[in-house]
Coordinates of C-alpha atoms and ligand atoms in Angstrom, one line a residue:
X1330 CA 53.1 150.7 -79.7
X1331 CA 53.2 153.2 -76.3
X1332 CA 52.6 150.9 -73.1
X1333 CA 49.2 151.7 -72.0
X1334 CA 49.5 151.4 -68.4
X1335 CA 52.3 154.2 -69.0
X1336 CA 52.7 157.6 -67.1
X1337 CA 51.7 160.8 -68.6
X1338 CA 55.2 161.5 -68.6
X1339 CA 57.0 158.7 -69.7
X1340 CA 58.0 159.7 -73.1
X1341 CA 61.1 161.9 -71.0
X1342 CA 62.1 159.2 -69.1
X1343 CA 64.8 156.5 -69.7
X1344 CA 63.7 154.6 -66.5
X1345 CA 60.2 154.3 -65.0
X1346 CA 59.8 155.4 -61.7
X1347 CA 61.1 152.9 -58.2
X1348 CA 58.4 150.9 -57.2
X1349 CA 59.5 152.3 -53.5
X1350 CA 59.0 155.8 -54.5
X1351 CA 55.8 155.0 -56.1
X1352 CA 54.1 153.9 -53.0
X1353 CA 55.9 156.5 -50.8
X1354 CA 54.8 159.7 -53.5
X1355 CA 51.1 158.0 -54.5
X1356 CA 48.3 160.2 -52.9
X1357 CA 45.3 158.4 -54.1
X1358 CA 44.1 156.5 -51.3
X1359 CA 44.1 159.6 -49.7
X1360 CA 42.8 162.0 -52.5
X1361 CA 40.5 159.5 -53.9
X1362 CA 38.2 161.4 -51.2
X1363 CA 38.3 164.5 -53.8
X1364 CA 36.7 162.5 -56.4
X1365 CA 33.0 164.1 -56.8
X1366 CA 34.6 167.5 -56.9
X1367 CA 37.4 166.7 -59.4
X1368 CA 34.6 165.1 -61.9
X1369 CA 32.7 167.9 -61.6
X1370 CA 36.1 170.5 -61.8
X1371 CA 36.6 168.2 -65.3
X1372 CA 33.0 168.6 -66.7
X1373 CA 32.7 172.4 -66.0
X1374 CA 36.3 172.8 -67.5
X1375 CA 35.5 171.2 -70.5
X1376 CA 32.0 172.8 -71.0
X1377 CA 34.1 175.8 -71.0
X1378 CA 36.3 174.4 -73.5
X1379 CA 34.0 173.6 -76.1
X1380 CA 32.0 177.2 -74.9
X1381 CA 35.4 178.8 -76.3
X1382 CA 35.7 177.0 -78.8
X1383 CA 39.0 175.5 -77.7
X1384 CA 38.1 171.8 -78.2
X1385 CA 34.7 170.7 -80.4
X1386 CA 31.4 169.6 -79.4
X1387 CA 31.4 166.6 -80.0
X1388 CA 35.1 166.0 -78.2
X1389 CA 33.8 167.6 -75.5
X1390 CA 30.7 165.2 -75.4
X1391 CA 32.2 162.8 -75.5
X1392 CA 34.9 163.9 -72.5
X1393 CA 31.9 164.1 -70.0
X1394 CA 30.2 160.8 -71.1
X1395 CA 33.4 159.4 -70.0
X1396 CA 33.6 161.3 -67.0
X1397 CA 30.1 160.8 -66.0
X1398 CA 30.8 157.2 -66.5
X1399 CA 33.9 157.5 -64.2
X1400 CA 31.2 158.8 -61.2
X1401 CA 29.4 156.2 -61.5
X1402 CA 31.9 153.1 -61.6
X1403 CA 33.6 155.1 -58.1
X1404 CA 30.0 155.7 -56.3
X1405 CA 29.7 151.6 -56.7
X1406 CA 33.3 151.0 -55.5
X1407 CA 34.1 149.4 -59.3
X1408 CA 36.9 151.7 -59.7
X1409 CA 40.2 150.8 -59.7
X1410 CA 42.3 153.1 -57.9
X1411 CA 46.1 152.6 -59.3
X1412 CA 49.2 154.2 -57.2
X1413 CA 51.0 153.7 -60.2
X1414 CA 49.4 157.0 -61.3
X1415 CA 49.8 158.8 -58.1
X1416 CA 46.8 160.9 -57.3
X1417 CA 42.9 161.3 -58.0
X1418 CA 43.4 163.5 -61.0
X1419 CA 45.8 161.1 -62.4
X1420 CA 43.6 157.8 -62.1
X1421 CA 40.2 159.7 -64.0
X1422 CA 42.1 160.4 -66.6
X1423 CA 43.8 157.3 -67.4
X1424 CA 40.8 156.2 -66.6
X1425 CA 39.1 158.4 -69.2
X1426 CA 41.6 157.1 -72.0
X1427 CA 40.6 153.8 -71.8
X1428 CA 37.0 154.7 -71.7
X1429 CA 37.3 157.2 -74.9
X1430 CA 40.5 156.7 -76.1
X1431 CA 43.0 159.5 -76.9
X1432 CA 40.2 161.9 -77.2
X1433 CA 40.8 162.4 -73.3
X1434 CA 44.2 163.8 -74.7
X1435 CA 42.1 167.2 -74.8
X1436 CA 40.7 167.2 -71.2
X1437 CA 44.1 168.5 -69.2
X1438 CA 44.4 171.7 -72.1
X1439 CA 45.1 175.5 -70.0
X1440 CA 44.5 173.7 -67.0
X1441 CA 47.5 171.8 -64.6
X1442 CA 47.4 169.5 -61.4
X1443 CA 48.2 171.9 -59.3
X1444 CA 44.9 174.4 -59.8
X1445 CA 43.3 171.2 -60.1
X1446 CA 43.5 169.8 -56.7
X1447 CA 43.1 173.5 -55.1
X1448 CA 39.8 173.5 -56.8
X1449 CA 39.1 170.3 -56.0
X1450 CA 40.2 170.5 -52.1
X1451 CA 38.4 174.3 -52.0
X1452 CA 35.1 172.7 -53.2
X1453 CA 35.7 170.0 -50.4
X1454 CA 36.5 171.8 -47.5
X1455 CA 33.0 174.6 -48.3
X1456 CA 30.8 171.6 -48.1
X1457 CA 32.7 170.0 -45.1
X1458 CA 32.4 173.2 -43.4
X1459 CA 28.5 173.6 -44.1
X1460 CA 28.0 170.4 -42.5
X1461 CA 30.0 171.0 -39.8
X1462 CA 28.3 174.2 -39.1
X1463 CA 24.8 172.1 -39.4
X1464 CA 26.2 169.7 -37.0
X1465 CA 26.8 172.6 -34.3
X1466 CA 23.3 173.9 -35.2
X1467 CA 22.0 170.3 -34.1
X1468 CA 24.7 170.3 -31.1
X1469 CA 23.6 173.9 -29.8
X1470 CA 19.7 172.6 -29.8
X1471 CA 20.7 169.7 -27.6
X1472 CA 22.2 172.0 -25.2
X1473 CA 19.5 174.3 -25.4
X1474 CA 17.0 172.0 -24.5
X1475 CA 19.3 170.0 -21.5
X1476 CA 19.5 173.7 -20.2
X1477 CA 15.5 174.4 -20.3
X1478 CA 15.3 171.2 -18.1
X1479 CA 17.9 172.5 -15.8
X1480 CA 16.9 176.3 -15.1
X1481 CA 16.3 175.5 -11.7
X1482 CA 19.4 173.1 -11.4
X1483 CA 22.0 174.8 -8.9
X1484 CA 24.9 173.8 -8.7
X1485 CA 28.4 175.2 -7.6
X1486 CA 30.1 177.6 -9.9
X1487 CA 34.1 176.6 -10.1
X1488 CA 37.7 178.7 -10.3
X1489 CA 40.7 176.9 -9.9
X1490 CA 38.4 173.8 -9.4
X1491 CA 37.3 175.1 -6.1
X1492 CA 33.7 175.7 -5.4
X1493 CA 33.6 179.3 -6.1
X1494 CA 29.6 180.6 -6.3
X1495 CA 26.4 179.1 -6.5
X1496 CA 25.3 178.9 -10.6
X1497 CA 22.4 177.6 -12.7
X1498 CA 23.4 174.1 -14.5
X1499 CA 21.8 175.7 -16.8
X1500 CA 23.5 179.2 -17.4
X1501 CA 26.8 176.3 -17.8
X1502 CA 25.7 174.5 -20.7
X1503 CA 24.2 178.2 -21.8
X1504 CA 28.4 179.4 -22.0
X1505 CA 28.8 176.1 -24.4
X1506 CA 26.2 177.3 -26.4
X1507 CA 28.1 180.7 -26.6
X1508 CA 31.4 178.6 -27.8
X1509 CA 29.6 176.7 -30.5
X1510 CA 28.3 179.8 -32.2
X1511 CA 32.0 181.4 -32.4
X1512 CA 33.3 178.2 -33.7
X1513 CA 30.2 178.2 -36.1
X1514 CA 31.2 181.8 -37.3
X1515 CA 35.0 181.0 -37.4
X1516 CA 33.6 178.2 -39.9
X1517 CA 31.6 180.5 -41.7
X1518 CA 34.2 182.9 -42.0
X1519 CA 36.4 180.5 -43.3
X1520 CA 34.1 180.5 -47.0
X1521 CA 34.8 183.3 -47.8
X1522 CA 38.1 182.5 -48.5
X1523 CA 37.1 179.4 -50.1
X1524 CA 34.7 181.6 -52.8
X1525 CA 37.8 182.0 -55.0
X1526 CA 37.9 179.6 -58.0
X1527 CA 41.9 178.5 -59.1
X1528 CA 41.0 176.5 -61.8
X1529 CA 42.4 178.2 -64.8
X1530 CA 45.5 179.4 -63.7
X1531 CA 47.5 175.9 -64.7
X1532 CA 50.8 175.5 -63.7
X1533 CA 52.0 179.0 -62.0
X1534 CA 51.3 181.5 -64.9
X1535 CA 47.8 181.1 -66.2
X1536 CA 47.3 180.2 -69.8
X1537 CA 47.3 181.4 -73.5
X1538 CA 44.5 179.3 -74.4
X1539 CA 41.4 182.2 -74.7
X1540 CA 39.9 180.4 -71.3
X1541 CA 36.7 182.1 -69.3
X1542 CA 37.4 181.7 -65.6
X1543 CA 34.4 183.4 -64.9
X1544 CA 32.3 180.5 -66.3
X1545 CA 34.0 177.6 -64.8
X1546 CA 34.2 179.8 -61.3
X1547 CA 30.5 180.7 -61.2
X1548 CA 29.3 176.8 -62.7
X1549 CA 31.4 175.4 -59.5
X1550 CA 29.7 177.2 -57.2
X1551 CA 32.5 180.0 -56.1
X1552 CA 32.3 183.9 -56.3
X1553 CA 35.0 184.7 -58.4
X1554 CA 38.4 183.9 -60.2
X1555 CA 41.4 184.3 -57.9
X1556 CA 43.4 187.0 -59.1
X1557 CA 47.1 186.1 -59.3
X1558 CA 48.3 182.7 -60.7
X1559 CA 51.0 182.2 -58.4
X1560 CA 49.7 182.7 -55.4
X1561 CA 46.9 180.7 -56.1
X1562 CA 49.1 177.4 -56.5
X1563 CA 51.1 179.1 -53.6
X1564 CA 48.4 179.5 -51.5
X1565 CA 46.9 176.8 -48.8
X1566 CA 45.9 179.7 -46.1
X1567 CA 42.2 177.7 -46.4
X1568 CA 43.9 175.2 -45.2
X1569 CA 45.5 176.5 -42.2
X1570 CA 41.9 178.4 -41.7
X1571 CA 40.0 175.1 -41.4
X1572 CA 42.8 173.1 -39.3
X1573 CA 43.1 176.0 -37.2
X1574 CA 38.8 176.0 -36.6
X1575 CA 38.7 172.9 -36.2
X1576 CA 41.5 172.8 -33.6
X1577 CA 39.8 175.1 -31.6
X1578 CA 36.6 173.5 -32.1
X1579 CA 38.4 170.3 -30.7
X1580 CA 40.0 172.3 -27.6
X1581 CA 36.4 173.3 -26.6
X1582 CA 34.6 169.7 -27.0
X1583 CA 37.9 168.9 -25.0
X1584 CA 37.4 171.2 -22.2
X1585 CA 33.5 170.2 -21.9
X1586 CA 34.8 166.3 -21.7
X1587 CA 37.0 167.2 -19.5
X1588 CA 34.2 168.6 -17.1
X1589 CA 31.8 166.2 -17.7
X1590 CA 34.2 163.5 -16.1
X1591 CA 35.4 165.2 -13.3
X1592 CA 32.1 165.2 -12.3
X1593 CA 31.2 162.3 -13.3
X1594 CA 33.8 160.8 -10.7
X1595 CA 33.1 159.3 -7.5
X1596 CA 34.1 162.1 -5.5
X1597 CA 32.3 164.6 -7.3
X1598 CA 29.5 162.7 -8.2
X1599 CA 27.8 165.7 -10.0
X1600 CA 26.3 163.9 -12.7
X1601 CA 25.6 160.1 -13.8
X1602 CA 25.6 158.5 -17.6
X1603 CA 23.6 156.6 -19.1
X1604 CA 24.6 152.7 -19.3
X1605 CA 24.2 153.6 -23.4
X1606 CA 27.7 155.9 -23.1
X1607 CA 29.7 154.4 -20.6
X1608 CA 32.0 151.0 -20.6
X1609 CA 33.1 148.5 -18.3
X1610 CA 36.2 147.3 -16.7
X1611 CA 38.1 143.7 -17.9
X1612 CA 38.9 143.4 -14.5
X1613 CA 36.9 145.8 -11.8
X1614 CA 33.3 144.2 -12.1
X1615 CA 31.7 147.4 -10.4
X1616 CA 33.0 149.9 -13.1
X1617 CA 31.2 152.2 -15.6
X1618 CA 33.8 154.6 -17.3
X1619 CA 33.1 157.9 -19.5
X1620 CA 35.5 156.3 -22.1
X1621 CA 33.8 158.4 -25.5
X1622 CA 34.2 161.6 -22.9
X1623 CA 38.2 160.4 -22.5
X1624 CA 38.1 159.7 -26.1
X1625 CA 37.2 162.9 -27.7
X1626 CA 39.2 164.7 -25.2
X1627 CA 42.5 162.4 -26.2
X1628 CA 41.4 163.2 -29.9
X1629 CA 41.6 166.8 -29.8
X1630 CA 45.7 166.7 -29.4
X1631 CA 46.0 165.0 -32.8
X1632 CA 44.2 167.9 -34.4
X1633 CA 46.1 170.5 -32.5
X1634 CA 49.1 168.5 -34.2
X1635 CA 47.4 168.5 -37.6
X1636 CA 47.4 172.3 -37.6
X1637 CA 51.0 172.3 -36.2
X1638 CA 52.1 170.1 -38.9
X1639 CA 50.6 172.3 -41.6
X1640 CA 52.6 175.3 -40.6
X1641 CA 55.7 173.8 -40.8
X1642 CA 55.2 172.2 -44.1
X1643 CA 54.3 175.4 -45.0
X1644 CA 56.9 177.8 -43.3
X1645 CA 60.0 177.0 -45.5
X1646 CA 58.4 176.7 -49.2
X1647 CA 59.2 179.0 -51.6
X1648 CA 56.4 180.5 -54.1
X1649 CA 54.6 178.7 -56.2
X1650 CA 53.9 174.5 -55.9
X1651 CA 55.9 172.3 -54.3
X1652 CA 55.4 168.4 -54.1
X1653 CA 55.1 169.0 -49.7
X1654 CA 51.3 170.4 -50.3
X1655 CA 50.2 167.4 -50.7
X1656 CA 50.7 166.5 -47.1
X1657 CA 48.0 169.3 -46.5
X1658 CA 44.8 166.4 -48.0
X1659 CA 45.7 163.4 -45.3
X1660 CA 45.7 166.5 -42.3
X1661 CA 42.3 168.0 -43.3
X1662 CA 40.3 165.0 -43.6
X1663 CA 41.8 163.1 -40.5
X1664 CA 41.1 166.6 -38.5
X1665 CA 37.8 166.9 -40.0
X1666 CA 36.8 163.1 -39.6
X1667 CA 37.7 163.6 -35.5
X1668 CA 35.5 166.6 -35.3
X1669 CA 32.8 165.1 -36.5
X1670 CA 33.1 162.1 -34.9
X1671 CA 33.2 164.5 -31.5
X1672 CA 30.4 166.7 -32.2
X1673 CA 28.9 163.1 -32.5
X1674 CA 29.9 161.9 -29.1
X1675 CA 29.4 165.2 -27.7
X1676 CA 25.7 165.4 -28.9
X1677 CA 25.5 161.7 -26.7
X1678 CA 27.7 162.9 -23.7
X1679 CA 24.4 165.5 -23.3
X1680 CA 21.5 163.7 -24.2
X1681 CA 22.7 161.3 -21.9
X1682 CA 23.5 162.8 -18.7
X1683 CA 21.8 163.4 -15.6
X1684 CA 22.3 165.9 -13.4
X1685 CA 22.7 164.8 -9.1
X1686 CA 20.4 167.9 -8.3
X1687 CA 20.3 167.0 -4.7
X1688 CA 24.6 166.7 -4.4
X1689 CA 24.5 169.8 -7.0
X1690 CA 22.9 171.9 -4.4
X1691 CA 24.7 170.7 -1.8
X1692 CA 28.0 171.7 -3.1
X1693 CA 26.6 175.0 -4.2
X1694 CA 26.8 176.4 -0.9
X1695 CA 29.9 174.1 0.2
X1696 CA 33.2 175.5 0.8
X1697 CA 32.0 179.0 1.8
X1698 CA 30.3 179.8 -1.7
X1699 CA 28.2 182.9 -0.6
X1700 CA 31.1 184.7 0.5
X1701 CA 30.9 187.0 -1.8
X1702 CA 27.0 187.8 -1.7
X1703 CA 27.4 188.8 1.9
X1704 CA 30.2 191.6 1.2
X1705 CA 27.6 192.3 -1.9
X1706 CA 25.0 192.8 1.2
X1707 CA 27.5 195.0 3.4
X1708 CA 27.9 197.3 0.6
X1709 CA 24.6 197.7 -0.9
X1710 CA 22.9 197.5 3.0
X1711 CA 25.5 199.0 4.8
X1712 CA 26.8 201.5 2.9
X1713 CA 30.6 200.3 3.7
X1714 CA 34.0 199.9 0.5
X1715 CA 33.9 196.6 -1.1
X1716 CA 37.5 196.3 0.5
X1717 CA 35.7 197.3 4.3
X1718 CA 33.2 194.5 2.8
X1719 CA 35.4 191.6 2.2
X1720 CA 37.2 191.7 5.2
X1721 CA 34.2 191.5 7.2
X1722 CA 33.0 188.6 5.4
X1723 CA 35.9 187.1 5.0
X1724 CA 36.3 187.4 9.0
X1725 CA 33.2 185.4 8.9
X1726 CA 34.2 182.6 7.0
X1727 CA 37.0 182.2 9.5
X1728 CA 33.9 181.9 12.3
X1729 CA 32.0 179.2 9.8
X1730 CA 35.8 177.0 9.5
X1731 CA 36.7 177.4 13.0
X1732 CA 33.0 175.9 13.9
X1733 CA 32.9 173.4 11.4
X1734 CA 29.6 175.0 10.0
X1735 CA 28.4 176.4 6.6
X1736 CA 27.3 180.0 5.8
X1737 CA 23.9 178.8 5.9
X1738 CA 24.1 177.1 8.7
X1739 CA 25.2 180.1 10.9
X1740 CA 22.7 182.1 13.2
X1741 CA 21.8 186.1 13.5
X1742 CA 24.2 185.9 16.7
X1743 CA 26.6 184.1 15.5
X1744 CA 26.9 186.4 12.4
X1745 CA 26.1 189.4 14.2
X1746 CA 29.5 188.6 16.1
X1747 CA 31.5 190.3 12.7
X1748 CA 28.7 193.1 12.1
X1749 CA 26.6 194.2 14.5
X1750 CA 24.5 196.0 12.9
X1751 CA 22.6 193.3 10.8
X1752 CA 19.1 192.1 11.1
X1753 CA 17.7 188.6 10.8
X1754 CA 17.0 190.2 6.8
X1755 CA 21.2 189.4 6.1
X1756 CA 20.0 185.7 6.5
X1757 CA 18.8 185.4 3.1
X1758 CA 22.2 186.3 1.1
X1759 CA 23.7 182.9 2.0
X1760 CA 20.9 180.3 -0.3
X1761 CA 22.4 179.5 -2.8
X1762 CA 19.1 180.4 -4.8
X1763 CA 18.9 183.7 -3.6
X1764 CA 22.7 183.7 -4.7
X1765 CA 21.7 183.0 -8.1
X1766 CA 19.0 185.0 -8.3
X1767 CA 21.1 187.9 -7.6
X1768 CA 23.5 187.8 -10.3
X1769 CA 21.1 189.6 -12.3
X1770 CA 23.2 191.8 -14.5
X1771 CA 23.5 191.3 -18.0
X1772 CA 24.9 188.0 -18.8
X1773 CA 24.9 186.9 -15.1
X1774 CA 23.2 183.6 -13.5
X1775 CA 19.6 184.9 -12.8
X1776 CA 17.4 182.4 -12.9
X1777 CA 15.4 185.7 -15.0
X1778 CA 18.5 186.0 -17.3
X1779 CA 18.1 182.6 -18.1
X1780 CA 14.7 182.5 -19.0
X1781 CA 15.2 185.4 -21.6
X1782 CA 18.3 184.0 -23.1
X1783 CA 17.2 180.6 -23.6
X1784 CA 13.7 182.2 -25.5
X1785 CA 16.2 184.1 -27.4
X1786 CA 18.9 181.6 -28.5
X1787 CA 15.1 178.8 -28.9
X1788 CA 14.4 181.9 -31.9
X1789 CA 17.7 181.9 -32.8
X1790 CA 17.8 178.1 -33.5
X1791 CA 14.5 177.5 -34.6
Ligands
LIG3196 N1 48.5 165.3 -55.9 C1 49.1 166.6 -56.0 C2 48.8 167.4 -54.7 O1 47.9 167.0 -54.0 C3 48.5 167.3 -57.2 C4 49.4 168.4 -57.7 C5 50.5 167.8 -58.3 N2 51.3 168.7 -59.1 C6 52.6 168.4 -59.4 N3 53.2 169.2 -60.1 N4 53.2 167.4 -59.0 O2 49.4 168.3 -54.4

């Protein structure tokens, strides 16, 4: 009698398989993830079996009793996953013989492993995506509301990390808002590629069996059949698509991190946490670090690696499968896991942060900020080039250093000294609120602009 715990393949082999290469080739504890969607691939495949009239009713019944079965013994963790059978698809359907017996002999007909795990793995990654796209929906509503509170919250504007013009802390978290509806729509884009069902096309050259890939591709929830059998085993562009969103999703939360703790610092001192995201020292009693901030910024370079890793599995391999693809499971989920995990964080880095609005104003008008306005002034008032402009304002600035004073601080004389034909009017170009308020063309910082975008991104995000 055939061993039972046997591989499906046994029969050609004189010698089973090294234990070493077993542990090293086995997939499951990473594939056993796929699980709901390879059931369901199973059940819809053999509906369509018995719909043809490939396999009989009551085979077929009894195939998805068993596989219903299977569901339910992983969903309560009473599921033995063996490595001896390598991956997900593998352990069902051993599983599924010693449920039903050799009856599950009919399950794998016109259908292979390798269309199998692309419809599992394209089922995955649509759902994963949705949530992650509901996650940014949740994400951009946090930000929308921190920026409501802060409308009126100046602060200084930076380039190059220098104080560069005064801004509204809330036309700042406004530009995130901005970033998480591209990476949204790179998400969403992403589906459309994922609307193509493979299941069907078994090995590399589709079947003989008289299948319907319309049915099983419309009863899993995709648009269509993919077209050519090879590529479709060929094919992990999805999965370059998702590793590369969620890179760039990554790089962004990284950049905000990044911002939040400068100014978190000491010397900054823009904004403070909340106790409930910080941590202490072992050793410096008086500290409270932004450790998640550091944490989902650190993160974001293993995902810029998962995407980096996928192309160069990828660059070499001929058409159709190779055995290197299945590197592409542990890389999705470990780069979707940390971007979820940091649109977590990131949804607490914002709830819980205060803004210094006193040392925000401040610095809004430190280091010279209303430069600019007052060339703005000299041309609009004055009638004189931008170029004429700058130099006179810049002329000023070297006044303001030289006395140790800020734009704001200077007098009529003192600023009459590069212009001289300026009235006590020219005064008002150098708050930092009349700074904002100026930057009233599309897009720009006005307090006005402001008000109208957030009412039109509160619509948006209802
Ligand atoms: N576990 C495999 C993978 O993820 C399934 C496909 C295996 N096909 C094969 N011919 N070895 O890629």
């Amino acid at each position: 009698m055939k061993n039972k715990s046997a591989t499906v393949w046994s029969t050609r082999f004189k010698n089973s398989t090294l234990k070493t290469l077993e542990q090293v080739g086995a997939s499951i504890d990473v594939d056993k993830r796929l699980f709901n969607e390879d059931i369901a691939g199973s059940i819809v495949h053999t509906q369509m079996l018995v719909k043809q009239k490939i396999i009989n009713k009551k085979r077929g019944k009894k195939i998805i009793g068993g596989l219903k079965k299977i569901r339910i013994e992983i969903k309560k963790g009473k599921f033995f996953f063996n490595k001896k059978y390598e991956d997900i698809h593998l352990n069902i359907e051993k599983r599924l013989f010693s449920i039903i017996g050799k009856d599950a002999g009919y399950l794998h007909i016109a259908r292979s492993r390798n269309d199998q795990v692309i419809t599992d793995f394209k089922m995955w990654l649509k759902k994963s995506s949705l949530n992650i796209i509901e996650n940014l929906n949740v994400l951009i509503k946090i930000f929308l509301a921190k920026s409501e509170k802060n409308i009126q919250t100046i602060m200084p504007g930076f380039t190059h990390l220098k104080n560069a013009q005064p801004i509204s802390f809330a036309h700042y978290l406004l530009a995130y808002v901005e970033i998480f509806k591209r990476d949204k729509k790179r998400f969403t884009n992403n589906i459309e590629n994922l609307e193509e069902c493979p299941l069907g096309v078994a090995a590399l050259a589709g079947t003989s069996y008289n299948i319907d890939r319309n049915f099983t591709s419309k009863k899993l929830g995709f648009k269509k059949p993919t077209s050519n059998s090879i590529d479709t085993v060929s094919d992990r562009d999805f999965v370059l698509d998702f590793l590369s969103s969620t890179a760039i999703c990554s790089m962004h939360i990284s950049r905000l991190a990044e911002d939040l703790i400068i100014w978190n610092s000491d010397i900054f001192n823009l904004i403070k946490f909340n106790d409930r995201i910080l941590t202490g020292s072992s050793i410096m009693p008086q500290k409270k670090n932004p450790d998640p901030a550091e944490l989902i910024r650190g993160k974001a370079g293993k995902n810029f690696g998962n995407l980096q890793a996928m192309f160069t599995t990828m660059k070499g391999l001929p058409l159709s499968y190779y055995k290197d693809m299945q590197e592409d499971k542990n890389l999705v989920f470990e780069s979707c896991d940390i971007l979820m995990d940091s649109i977590l964080i990131t949804k607490e880095l914002v709830k819980n942060l205060q803004p210094n609005k006193k040392r925000m104003l401040l610095l809004a008008t430190t280091g010279y900020t209303t430069a600019t306005d007052f060339a703005d002034y000299l041309v609009q008032k004055k009638n004189l080039s931008f170029r004429e402009a700058y130099k006179i304002s810049g002329k000023l600035v070297n006044y303001a250093e030289k006395t140790k004073k800020k734009l704001d601080e200077l007098n009529l004389n003192e600023i009459k000294k590069v212009n001289n034909d300026l009235n006590k009017d020219v005064l008002k170009v150098f708050s930092a609120k009349n700074a904002v308020n100026s930057k009233s063309s599309y897009g720009g910082t006005s307090i006005k602009n402001i008000k109208k975008m957030i009412s039109k991104l509160k619509r948006e995000f209802k």
